[in-house]
Amino acid sequence: MSTIPESVAKVRARIREAAQASGRDPQDVQLLAVSKTKPASALREAFACGQRDFGENYLQEALAKQAELADLELTWHFIGPIQSNKTRALAEHFAWVHAVDRLKIAQRLSEQRPAQLPPLNLCLQVNVSGEASKSGCAPAELAALAGAVAELPNLRLRGLMAIPEPTDDPAAQRAAFARLRELKEKLGLDLDTLSMGMSHDLEAAIAEGATWVRIGTALFGARDYGQPPR
């Protein structure tokens, strides 16, 4: 089993090689360490390797880690499903929210973002695979949602996010990520972010333009779901 420093180095090498294979600058692809269910000590180890951006799925667990790691300069991303009763805490404690798929949620984040903080960075989640079990707005609804969100104060709409249907077929992986890239291009807005790609498909995502890859298992090992989220 690899140590966290070894895993961070391996993932960064994968990102660098995938970017170079696609004719992209590796600096244009950022690593988001997905740390859900992992202890604060694991994040501290990753920080020691230069990792600064961390993604969490469970609000209470994330807030506990933020308190425990308050001595570190970290950037916190929320990447899980968003319920209306969680928006105030998200607006107050995170720099990025990756999974907005309803105007109501964006409006609440806009209203609840503290004035002393910079605008909250937002990605809209799109259900590119059409799975009934997945969150995300339908591609046909994206333009209207993006246009409305882009006008809200205290937010900065950065781009799009997707979690395509899992597949081991590289061509199918790329096709799903290409759909997200094409949707972003068609919007005609000033967007700079595609949050897509995980441990099993980051190469395909980078080939299609990912700017954030969300990596958990390849960094921290398999997740421990034995304990309920805090």
mmCIF file with all atom_site columns, N, CA and C in Angstrom, residues 21-77:
data_model
loop_
_atom_site.group_PDB
_atom_site.id
_atom_site.type_symbol
_atom_site.label_atom_id
_atom_site.label_alt_id
_atom_site.label_comp_id
_atom_site.label_asym_id
_atom_site.label_entity_id
_atom_site.label_seq_id
_atom_site.pdbx_PDB_ins_code
_atom_site.Cartn_x
_atom_site.Cartn_y
_atom_site.Cartn_z
_atom_site.occupancy
_atom_site.B_iso_or_equiv
_atom_site.pdbx_formal_charge
_atom_site.auth_seq_id
_atom_site.auth_comp_id
_atom_site.auth_asym_id
_atom_site.auth_atom_id
_atom_site.pdbx_PDB_model_num
ATOM 1   N N  . ALA A 1 21 ? 0.363   14.496 -23.161 1.00 0.00 ? 21 ALA A N  1
ATOM 2   C CA . ALA A 1 21 ? -0.121  13.651 -24.268 1.00 0.00 ? 21 ALA A CA 1
ATOM 3   C C  . ALA A 1 21 ? -1.212  14.344 -25.068 1.00 0.00 ? 21 ALA A C  1
ATOM 4   N N  . SER A 1 22 ? -1.913  15.272 -24.426 1.00 0.00 ? 22 SER A N  1
ATOM 5   C CA . SER A 1 22 ? -2.992  16.008 -25.089 1.00 0.00 ? 22 SER A CA 1
ATOM 6   C C  . SER A 1 22 ? -2.545  17.375 -25.596 1.00 0.00 ? 22 SER A C  1
ATOM 7   N N  . GLY A 1 23 ? -1.260  17.659 -25.494 1.00 0.00 ? 23 GLY A N  1
ATOM 8   C CA . GLY A 1 23 ? -0.746  18.947 -25.935 1.00 0.00 ? 23 GLY A CA 1
ATOM 9   C C  . GLY A 1 23 ? -1.151  20.100 -25.037 1.00 0.00 ? 23 GLY A C  1
ATOM 10  N N  . ARG A 1 24 ? -1.418  19.797 -23.770 1.00 0.00 ? 24 ARG A N  1
ATOM 11  C CA . ARG A 1 24 ? -1.829  20.822 -22.816 1.00 0.00 ? 24 ARG A CA 1
ATOM 12  C C  . ARG A 1 24 ? -0.712  21.104 -21.821 1.00 0.00 ? 24 ARG A C  1
ATOM 13  N N  . ASP A 1 25 ? -0.751  22.289 -21.233 1.00 0.00 ? 25 ASP A N  1
ATOM 14  C CA . ASP A 1 25 ? 0.177   22.650 -20.173 1.00 0.00 ? 25 ASP A CA 1
ATOM 15  C C  . ASP A 1 25 ? -0.300  21.983 -18.884 1.00 0.00 ? 25 ASP A C  1
ATOM 16  N N  . PRO A 1 26 ? 0.521   21.158 -18.238 1.00 0.00 ? 26 PRO A N  1
ATOM 17  C CA . PRO A 1 26 ? 0.092   20.521 -16.987 1.00 0.00 ? 26 PRO A CA 1
ATOM 18  C C  . PRO A 1 26 ? -0.343  21.516 -15.912 1.00 0.00 ? 26 PRO A C  1
ATOM 19  N N  . GLN A 1 27 ? 0.162   22.742 -15.982 1.00 0.00 ? 27 GLN A N  1
ATOM 20  C CA . GLN A 1 27 ? -0.217  23.748 -14.999 1.00 0.00 ? 27 GLN A CA 1
ATOM 21  C C  . GLN A 1 27 ? -1.691  24.148 -15.121 1.00 0.00 ? 27 GLN A C  1
ATOM 22  N N  . ASP A 1 28 ? -2.300  23.819 -16.257 1.00 0.00 ? 28 ASP A N  1
ATOM 23  C CA . ASP A 1 28 ? -3.708  24.170 -16.469 1.00 0.00 ? 28 ASP A CA 1
ATOM 24  C C  . ASP A 1 28 ? -4.671  23.142 -15.880 1.00 0.00 ? 28 ASP A C  1
ATOM 25  N N  . VAL A 1 29 ? -4.125  22.068 -15.305 1.00 0.00 ? 29 VAL A N  1
ATOM 26  C CA . VAL A 1 29 ? -4.959  21.026 -14.699 1.00 0.00 ? 29 VAL A CA 1
ATOM 27  C C  . VAL A 1 29 ? -4.636  20.976 -13.207 1.00 0.00 ? 29 VAL A C  1
ATOM 28  N N  . GLN A 1 30 ? -5.631  21.264 -12.388 1.00 0.00 ? 30 GLN A N  1
ATOM 29  C CA . GLN A 1 30 ? -5.406  21.323 -10.955 1.00 0.00 ? 30 GLN A CA 1
ATOM 30  C C  . GLN A 1 30 ? -5.952  20.060 -10.272 1.00 0.00 ? 30 GLN A C  1
ATOM 31  N N  . LEU A 1 31 ? -5.268  19.679 -9.205  1.00 0.00 ? 31 LEU A N  1
ATOM 32  C CA . LEU A 1 31 ? -5.627  18.487 -8.448  1.00 0.00 ? 31 LEU A CA 1
ATOM 33  C C  . LEU A 1 31 ? -6.471  18.866 -7.238  1.00 0.00 ? 31 LEU A C  1
ATOM 34  N N  . LEU A 1 32 ? -7.699  18.338 -7.203  1.00 0.00 ? 32 LEU A N  1
ATOM 35  C CA . LEU A 1 32 ? -8.577  18.496 -6.042  1.00 0.00 ? 32 LEU A CA 1
ATOM 36  C C  . LEU A 1 32 ? -8.565  17.170 -5.283  1.00 0.00 ? 32 LEU A C  1
ATOM 37  N N  . ALA A 1 33 ? -8.020  17.197 -4.078  1.00 0.00 ? 33 ALA A N  1
ATOM 38  C CA . ALA A 1 33 ? -7.922  15.985 -3.263  1.00 0.00 ? 33 ALA A CA 1
ATOM 39  C C  . ALA A 1 33 ? -9.254  15.744 -2.564  1.00 0.00 ? 33 ALA A C  1
ATOM 40  N N  . VAL A 1 34 ? -9.910  14.654 -2.912  1.00 0.00 ? 34 VAL A N  1
ATOM 41  C CA . VAL A 1 34 ? -11.229 14.337 -2.350  1.00 0.00 ? 34 VAL A CA 1
ATOM 42  C C  . VAL A 1 34 ? -11.009 13.531 -1.072  1.00 0.00 ? 34 VAL A C  1
ATOM 43  N N  . SER A 1 35 ? -11.332 14.145 0.047   1.00 0.00 ? 35 SER A N  1
ATOM 44  C CA . SER A 1 35 ? -10.912 13.609 1.344   1.00 0.00 ? 35 SER A CA 1
ATOM 45  C C  . SER A 1 35 ? -12.068 13.130 2.207   1.00 0.00 ? 35 SER A C  1
ATOM 46  N N  . LYS A 1 36 ? -13.239 12.916 1.615   1.00 0.00 ? 36 LYS A N  1
ATOM 47  C CA . LYS A 1 36 ? -14.385 12.455 2.407   1.00 0.00 ? 36 LYS A CA 1
ATOM 48  C C  . LYS A 1 36 ? -14.065 11.124 3.080   1.00 0.00 ? 36 LYS A C  1
ATOM 49  N N  . THR A 1 37 ? -14.500 10.987 4.278   1.00 0.00 ? 37 THR A N  1
ATOM 50  C CA . THR A 1 37 ? -14.319 9.835  5.181   1.00 0.00 ? 37 THR A CA 1
ATOM 51  C C  . THR A 1 37 ? -12.886 9.663  5.665   1.00 0.00 ? 37 THR A C  1
ATOM 52  N N  . LYS A 1 38 ? -11.971 10.533 5.236   1.00 0.00 ? 38 LYS A N  1
ATOM 53  C CA . LYS A 1 38 ? -10.579 10.409 5.654   1.00 0.00 ? 38 LYS A CA 1
ATOM 54  C C  . LYS A 1 38 ? -10.301 11.337 6.838   1.00 0.00 ? 38 LYS A C  1
ATOM 55  N N  . PRO A 1 39 ? -9.421  10.927 7.747   1.00 0.00 ? 39 PRO A N  1
ATOM 56  C CA . PRO A 1 39 ? -9.152  11.761 8.924   1.00 0.00 ? 39 PRO A CA 1
ATOM 57  C C  . PRO A 1 39 ? -8.353  13.005 8.575   1.00 0.00 ? 39 PRO A C  1
ATOM 58  N N  . ALA A 1 40 ? -8.442  13.994 9.439   1.00 0.00 ? 40 ALA A N  1
ATOM 59  C CA . ALA A 1 40 ? -7.698  15.242 9.226   1.00 0.00 ? 40 ALA A CA 1
ATOM 60  C C  . ALA A 1 40 ? -6.202  14.990 9.102   1.00 0.00 ? 40 ALA A C  1
ATOM 61  N N  . SER A 1 41 ? -5.704  13.952 9.773   1.00 0.00 ? 41 SER A N  1
ATOM 62  C CA . SER A 1 41 ? -4.275  13.654 9.692   1.00 0.00 ? 41 SER A CA 1
ATOM 63  C C  . SER A 1 41 ? -3.844  13.311 8.271   1.00 0.00 ? 41 SER A C  1
ATOM 64  N N  . ALA A 1 42 ? -4.731  12.690 7.490   1.00 0.00 ? 42 ALA A N  1
ATOM 65  C CA . ALA A 1 42 ? -4.405  12.368 6.101   1.00 0.00 ? 42 ALA A CA 1
ATOM 66  C C  . ALA A 1 42 ? -4.292  13.642 5.267   1.00 0.00 ? 42 ALA A C  1
ATOM 67  N N  . LEU A 1 43 ? -5.172  14.599 5.525   1.00 0.00 ? 43 LEU A N  1
ATOM 68  C CA . LEU A 1 43 ? -5.101  15.874 4.811   1.00 0.00 ? 43 LEU A CA 1
ATOM 69  C C  . LEU A 1 43 ? -3.825  16.612 5.184   1.00 0.00 ? 43 LEU A C  1
ATOM 70  N N  . ARG A 1 44 ? -3.449  16.522 6.439   1.00 0.00 ? 44 ARG A N  1
ATOM 71  C CA . ARG A 1 44 ? -2.221  17.179 6.888   1.00 0.00 ? 44 ARG A CA 1
ATOM 72  C C  . ARG A 1 44 ? -1.003  16.600 6.167   1.00 0.00 ? 44 ARG A C  1
ATOM 73  N N  . GLU A 1 45 ? -1.015  15.273 5.969   1.00 0.00 ? 45 GLU A N  1
ATOM 74  C CA . GLU A 1 45 ? 0.070   14.636 5.213   1.00 0.00 ? 45 GLU A CA 1
ATOM 75  C C  . GLU A 1 45 ? 0.102   15.144 3.775   1.00 0.00 ? 45 GLU A C  1
ATOM 76  N N  . ALA A 1 46 ? -1.062  15.227 3.156   1.00 0.00 ? 46 ALA A N  1
ATOM 77  C CA . ALA A 1 46 ? -1.111  15.713 1.773   1.00 0.00 ? 46 ALA A CA 1
ATOM 78  C C  . ALA A 1 46 ? -0.662  17.168 1.695   1.00 0.00 ? 46 ALA A C  1
ATOM 79  N N  . PHE A 1 47 ? -1.039  17.960 2.688   1.00 0.00 ? 47 PHE A N  1
ATOM 80  C CA . PHE A 1 47 ? -0.594  19.357 2.742   1.00 0.00 ? 47 PHE A CA 1
ATOM 81  C C  . PHE A 1 47 ? 0.925   19.432 2.763   1.00 0.00 ? 47 PHE A C  1
ATOM 82  N N  . ALA A 1 48 ? 1.557   18.549 3.512   1.00 0.00 ? 48 ALA A N  1
ATOM 83  C CA . ALA A 1 48 ? 3.019   18.539 3.605   1.00 0.00 ? 48 ALA A CA 1
ATOM 84  C C  . ALA A 1 48 ? 3.668   18.241 2.258   1.00 0.00 ? 48 ALA A C  1
ATOM 85  N N  . CYS A 1 49 ? 2.891   17.630 1.340   1.00 0.00 ? 49 CYS A N  1
ATOM 86  C CA . CYS A 1 49 ? 3.384   17.342 -0.015  1.00 0.00 ? 49 CYS A CA 1
ATOM 87  C C  . CYS A 1 49 ? 3.034   18.459 -0.995  1.00 0.00 ? 49 CYS A C  1
ATOM 88  N N  . GLY A 1 50 ? 2.472   19.549 -0.486  1.00 0.00 ? 50 GLY A N  1
ATOM 89  C CA . GLY A 1 50 ? 2.155   20.682 -1.340  1.00 0.00 ? 50 GLY A CA 1
ATOM 90  C C  . GLY A 1 50 ? 0.707   20.784 -1.774  1.00 0.00 ? 50 GLY A C  1
ATOM 91  N N  . GLN A 1 51 ? -0.156  19.853 -1.342  1.00 0.00 ? 51 GLN A N  1
ATOM 92  C CA . GLN A 1 51 ? -1.557  19.899 -1.733  1.00 0.00 ? 51 GLN A CA 1
ATOM 93  C C  . GLN A 1 51 ? -2.296  20.959 -0.918  1.00 0.00 ? 51 GLN A C  1
ATOM 94  N N  . ARG A 1 52 ? -3.065  21.794 -1.593  1.00 0.00 ? 52 ARG A N  1
ATOM 95  C CA . ARG A 1 52 ? -3.759  22.891 -0.905  1.00 0.00 ? 52 ARG A CA 1
ATOM 96  C C  . ARG A 1 52 ? -5.275  22.861 -1.082  1.00 0.00 ? 52 ARG A C  1
ATOM 97  N N  . ASP A 1 53 ? -5.769  22.201 -2.115  1.00 0.00 ? 53 ASP A N  1
ATOM 98  C CA . ASP A 1 53 ? -7.211  22.192 -2.390  1.00 0.00 ? 53 ASP A CA 1
ATOM 99  C C  . ASP A 1 53 ? -7.794  20.838 -2.020  1.00 0.00 ? 53 ASP A C  1
ATOM 100 N N  . PHE A 1 54 ? -8.860  20.870 -1.194  1.00 0.00 ? 54 PHE A N  1
ATOM 101 C CA . PHE A 1 54 ? -9.481  19.644 -0.704  1.00 0.00 ? 54 PHE A CA 1
ATOM 102 C C  . PHE A 1 54 ? -10.988 19.703 -0.938  1.00 0.00 ? 54 PHE A C  1
ATOM 103 N N  . GLY A 1 55 ? -11.542 18.574 -1.380  1.00 0.00 ? 55 GLY A N  1
ATOM 104 C CA . GLY A 1 55 ? -12.967 18.479 -1.674  1.00 0.00 ? 55 GLY A CA 1
ATOM 105 C C  . GLY A 1 55 ? -13.664 17.564 -0.690  1.00 0.00 ? 55 GLY A C  1
ATOM 106 N N  . GLU A 1 56 ? -14.782 18.030 -0.146  1.00 0.00 ? 56 GLU A N  1
ATOM 107 C CA . GLU A 1 56 ? -15.553 17.260 0.829   1.00 0.00 ? 56 GLU A CA 1
ATOM 108 C C  . GLU A 1 56 ? -16.991 17.110 0.349   1.00 0.00 ? 56 GLU A C  1
ATOM 109 N N  . ASN A 1 57 ? -17.607 15.975 0.725   1.00 0.00 ? 57 ASN A N  1
ATOM 110 C CA . ASN A 1 57 ? -18.982 15.666 0.325   1.00 0.00 ? 57 ASN A CA 1
ATOM 111 C C  . ASN A 1 57 ? -19.993 15.825 1.449   1.00 0.00 ? 57 ASN A C  1
ATOM 112 N N  . TYR A 1 58 ? -19.534 15.733 2.685   1.00 0.00 ? 58 TYR A N  1
ATOM 113 C CA . TYR A 1 58 ? -20.429 15.736 3.838   1.00 0.00 ? 58 TYR A CA 1
ATOM 114 C C  . TYR A 1 58 ? -20.143 16.958 4.697   1.00 0.00 ? 58 TYR A C  1
ATOM 115 N N  . LEU A 1 59 ? -21.156 17.784 4.887   1.00 0.00 ? 59 LEU A N  1
ATOM 116 C CA . LEU A 1 59 ? -20.948 19.088 5.500   1.00 0.00 ? 59 LEU A CA 1
ATOM 117 C C  . LEU A 1 59 ? -20.401 18.997 6.918   1.00 0.00 ? 59 LEU A C  1
ATOM 118 N N  . GLN A 1 60 ? -21.026 18.219 7.780   1.00 0.00 ? 60 GLN A N  1
ATOM 119 C CA . GLN A 1 60 ? -20.582 18.193 9.183   1.00 0.00 ? 60 GLN A CA 1
ATOM 120 C C  . GLN A 1 60 ? -19.163 17.652 9.301   1.00 0.00 ? 60 GLN A C  1
ATOM 121 N N  . GLU A 1 61 ? -18.858 16.642 8.516   1.00 0.00 ? 61 GLU A N  1
ATOM 122 C CA . GLU A 1 61 ? -17.493 16.110 8.509   1.00 0.00 ? 61 GLU A CA 1
ATOM 123 C C  . GLU A 1 61 ? -16.507 17.184 8.048   1.00 0.00 ? 61 GLU A C  1
ATOM 124 N N  . ALA A 1 62 ? -16.870 17.922 7.013   1.00 0.00 ? 62 ALA A N  1
ATOM 125 C CA . ALA A 1 62 ? -15.994 18.959 6.490   1.00 0.00 ? 62 ALA A CA 1
ATOM 126 C C  . ALA A 1 62 ? -15.757 20.060 7.516   1.00 0.00 ? 62 ALA A C  1
ATOM 127 N N  . LEU A 1 63 ? -16.819 20.505 8.187   1.00 0.00 ? 63 LEU A N  1
ATOM 128 C CA . LEU A 1 63 ? -16.668 21.580 9.174   1.00 0.00 ? 63 LEU A CA 1
ATOM 129 C C  . LEU A 1 63 ? -15.769 21.139 10.328  1.00 0.00 ? 63 LEU A C  1
ATOM 130 N N  . ALA A 1 64 ? -15.873 19.881 10.732  1.00 0.00 ? 64 ALA A N  1
ATOM 131 C CA . ALA A 1 64 ? -15.007 19.372 11.795  1.00 0.00 ? 64 ALA A CA 1
ATOM 132 C C  . ALA A 1 64 ? -13.547 19.383 11.354  1.00 0.00 ? 64 ALA A C  1
ATOM 133 N N  . LYS A 1 65 ? -13.292 18.986 10.119  1.00 0.00 ? 65 LYS A N  1
ATOM 134 C CA . LYS A 1 65 ? -11.915 19.007 9.613   1.00 0.00 ? 65 LYS A CA 1
ATOM 135 C C  . LYS A 1 65 ? -11.394 20.431 9.476   1.00 0.00 ? 65 LYS A C  1
ATOM 136 N N  . GLN A 1 66 ? -12.249 21.338 9.032   1.00 0.00 ? 66 GLN A N  1
ATOM 137 C CA . GLN A 1 66 ? -11.816 22.730 8.913   1.00 0.00 ? 66 GLN A CA 1
ATOM 138 C C  . GLN A 1 66 ? -11.361 23.278 10.264  1.00 0.00 ? 66 GLN A C  1
ATOM 139 N N  . ALA A 1 67 ? -12.094 22.941 11.305  1.00 0.00 ? 67 ALA A N  1
ATOM 140 C CA . ALA A 1 67 ? -11.712 23.400 12.643  1.00 0.00 ? 67 ALA A CA 1
ATOM 141 C C  . ALA A 1 67 ? -10.398 22.767 13.073  1.00 0.00 ? 67 ALA A C  1
ATOM 142 N N  . GLU A 1 68 ? -10.241 21.488 12.801  1.00 0.00 ? 68 GLU A N  1
ATOM 143 C CA . GLU A 1 68 ? -9.031  20.774 13.227  1.00 0.00 ? 68 GLU A CA 1
ATOM 144 C C  . GLU A 1 68 ? -7.802  21.221 12.451  1.00 0.00 ? 68 GLU A C  1
ATOM 145 N N  . LEU A 1 69 ? -8.005  21.699 11.218  1.00 0.00 ? 69 LEU A N  1
ATOM 146 C CA . LEU A 1 69 ? -6.888  22.082 10.350  1.00 0.00 ? 69 LEU A CA 1
ATOM 147 C C  . LEU A 1 69 ? -6.804  23.597 10.151  1.00 0.00 ? 69 LEU A C  1
ATOM 148 N N  . ALA A 1 70 ? -7.357  24.331 11.087  1.00 0.00 ? 70 ALA A N  1
ATOM 149 C CA . ALA A 1 70 ? -7.421  25.793 10.943  1.00 0.00 ? 70 ALA A CA 1
ATOM 150 C C  . ALA A 1 70 ? -6.042  26.441 10.885  1.00 0.00 ? 70 ALA A C  1
ATOM 151 N N  . ASP A 1 71 ? -5.015  25.732 11.329  1.00 0.00 ? 71 ASP A N  1
ATOM 152 C CA . ASP A 1 71 ? -3.655  26.294 11.298  1.00 0.00 ? 71 ASP A CA 1
ATOM 153 C C  . ASP A 1 71 ? -3.029  26.210 9.913   1.00 0.00 ? 71 ASP A C  1
ATOM 154 N N  . LEU A 1 72 ? -3.689  25.535 8.973   1.00 0.00 ? 72 LEU A N  1
ATOM 155 C CA . LEU A 1 72 ? -3.159  25.375 7.616   1.00 0.00 ? 72 LEU A CA 1
ATOM 156 C C  . LEU A 1 72 ? -3.900  26.282 6.639   1.00 0.00 ? 72 LEU A C  1
ATOM 157 N N  . GLU A 1 73 ? -3.178  26.750 5.629   1.00 0.00 ? 73 GLU A N  1
ATOM 158 C CA . GLU A 1 73 ? -3.787  27.564 4.570   1.00 0.00 ? 73 GLU A CA 1
ATOM 159 C C  . GLU A 1 73 ? -4.351  26.633 3.505   1.00 0.00 ? 73 GLU A C  1
ATOM 160 N N  . LEU A 1 74 ? -5.612  26.229 3.668   1.00 0.00 ? 74 LEU A N  1
ATOM 161 C CA . LEU A 1 74 ? -6.254  25.304 2.744   1.00 0.00 ? 74 LEU A CA 1
ATOM 162 C C  . LEU A 1 74 ? -7.393  25.995 2.010   1.00 0.00 ? 74 LEU A C  1
ATOM 163 N N  . THR A 1 75 ? -7.687  25.518 0.815   1.00 0.00 ? 75 THR A N  1
ATOM 164 C CA . THR A 1 75 ? -8.852  25.968 0.067   1.00 0.00 ? 75 THR A CA 1
ATOM 165 C C  . THR A 1 75 ? -9.848  24.822 0.046   1.00 0.00 ? 75 THR A C  1
ATOM 166 N N  . TRP A 1 76 ? -11.065 25.109 0.534   1.00 0.00 ? 76 TRP A N  1
ATOM 167 C CA . TRP A 1 76 ? -12.073 24.067 0.709   1.00 0.00 ? 76 TRP A CA 1
ATOM 168 C C  . TRP A 1 76 ? -13.120 24.131 -0.393  1.00 0.00 ? 76 TRP A C  1
ATOM 169 N N  . HIS A 1 77 ? -13.390 22.970 -0.976  1.00 0.00 ? 77 HIS A N  1
ATOM 170 C CA . HIS A 1 77 ? -14.372 22.810 -2.038  1.00 0.00 ? 77 HIS A CA 1
ATOM 171 C C  . HIS A 1 77 ? -15.457 21.865 -1.539  1.00 0.00 ? 77 HIS A C  1
#
